[in-house]
């Protein structure tokens, strides 16, 4: 992150807008909005800042997430207290929802790799998971289902550290990249919220037709999840063995969902 764009500055970007509240009346719905202005500004600032959390230095990410979670919780509670027994105004509810959604998305941030070759067919992650779990540096790790191909541009692994020390993370990154290289080529790891790849089927056409990449914070989506947890909460997860005969399919188009509105349109 640029030196001039610190976390504190990100949270403070919207503070100048507070002056606009001085002209509002004290009572009624407008009075509620006048009381809510500082919390609205704070929630919008956190929402904006969480969208840029991947630009922070690795060791700064856990503290930033903790501060954001505390800020969102306090300001959402304050908004509800202002409206009291009345339901939140629609716009106020949207502001709260946006902040909570941004927080949920950011809390899954980790290092993701994408397929850089036509396809990648990963081996079983058992030995990899055992080695990484013993090192106690990995909170979670998603890898491809053994024996199931993932295709160019699709995410093929996602690693969330339990310790964000840059040297330790770098060592784990090297181990994961060596594992992925056995099954194909992957691009460099990038910091993004965790995503799942759902294989979409059209049984009238006889099989899979595309892969849909969706942030896990958006919830479950119809289709076959291609990435499986090798490690969750620091513990090794059981992963099924690959089939004796891998199913050969032609590369599928990969589509990306960037927002919950986009997901609603694609799954409508």
Steps between C-alpha positions, in 0.01 A plus 500: 500500500634850426638682806242775454211253507507353851216314666421801718475725195269253327270503802510879515434580133131568552522709817479831315144418402390536863461877452196439278304372799497841672212623286267211587217545755518336841170305498324236292652288228739777399604530863584130503711548189679791667593274792596223259736703281821415693412130493406512132834661419688246712321206338561634151866555585540144627318359197734690269812409697414129512491497122866602501623281785701286260733799453614491863828338601434139607572549875252792513203300371386323824494823702321682220233230490456512879461879493256481214288236673484710817412815307225331298347340809497826699363718220231252394383475862499880523287526185243261644499691829426827318194354327400320819176307462458629145643297211814646348440724201565307179812702419633455855443124483684486168798684648516252788461201269772626267746536789419156642530340155833672437627377836391141435673511163822648638518255790556218249798673338797284416737409221336358188656332198339477157562246226746634241495198267206357305422277798636389835445155649617494861609193690373402845594766759543263797876537546486872428227555761680298767824691450333841505279418799807399702660836421198674662507786248188414297147580614333369184600359163280425200634282219344332196310176547754226419454374147269786398640752251475875545546723200691809394432815709308302762613514864681179590605562861439744785711528815405698813791535744458463873829688535543793260877532542633566151786249520276219627234576243765502229616151598145364486441668165802319358378162625151550357637615164720189482189287562300675231786477249465120496157527336541806277603863500371764740547874499647694792306509823286809557321627811124465451197380698443125483309373196346168404474353151162344417475272200174563318321214328242481225380145505296555186833559326661208677739650751690804629477826306692760702666586831367781719740673743321645804630656826427257783360789705203505259386157619443172320422491129351223291753285322789272595760669724841431347727630777510299822641587844830327570535700823226682694551681830856368500389137488552248220176411320422165338514521121367227272747308287501571126308259278705218352418637158487876476205631303627686195304811403579785265594834659195689621433874494559661838264776617560727799243643743619834636196609703193357667287678241696327225446167675126562522484569127701190410298267723155649432 
